[in-house]
């Protein structure tokens, strides 16, 4: 056989290899990324109306997702609604009065139990709070740009607790954004429930 024929055969093998395996690798990468559906609520209330716009909410989530990318998790906002809440219901959530809050249908009427529900609210007392079982988090407007707060509360919503290390995302106060392999295993396990 002439040398040109060998070259053609090798090129054909190479092209067949690319056709067969490159798309497979791509789809494998995609399937490793877990998508967690989110309903975002901009609270409308006598005293607690959020000043966030839907565009700001999306931008904050885009940046929170950059923190979570290393865990192979993407929080996808499926819908953003303006959700009415009574002052009492917001106070109950903030005061950690879980029993009252669970019964409070004013606050929960726009709630979607199949998604994580993140409520943006203007309030003076906390930066954020999350309820794992209810799949509900509140994010305060008080933090000027709250992507770390959102990322932190999303961590709670996927089963993470606080840690003592200020380098870590799950540090209770202002801190850094590190996520450990153990935390990634927990959140990926819980993210698989959606
Ligand atoms: Zn926390």
Short mmCIF file of C-alpha atoms and ligand atoms in Angstrom, two decimals, residues 128-130 152-153 156 161-162 170-172, ligand 1:
data_model
loop_
_atom_site.label_atom_id
_atom_site.label_comp_id
_atom_site.label_asym_id
_atom_site.label_seq_id
_atom_site.Cartn_x
_atom_site.Cartn_y
_atom_site.Cartn_z
CA UNK A 128 -30.54 35.52 55.60
CA UNK A 129 -32.31 32.54 57.11
CA UNK A 130 -33.12 29.09 55.73
CA UNK A 152 -24.76 30.35 51.92
CA UNK A 153 -28.53 29.97 52.40
CA UNK A 156 -28.49 25.27 54.11
CA UNK A 161 -24.80 23.31 58.69
CA UNK A 162 -22.57 26.09 59.99
CA UNK A 170 -20.88 27.92 55.59
CA UNK A 171 -19.25 30.19 58.18
CA UNK A 172 -22.14 31.94 59.91
ZN1 LIG B 1 -26.34 30.22 57.98
#
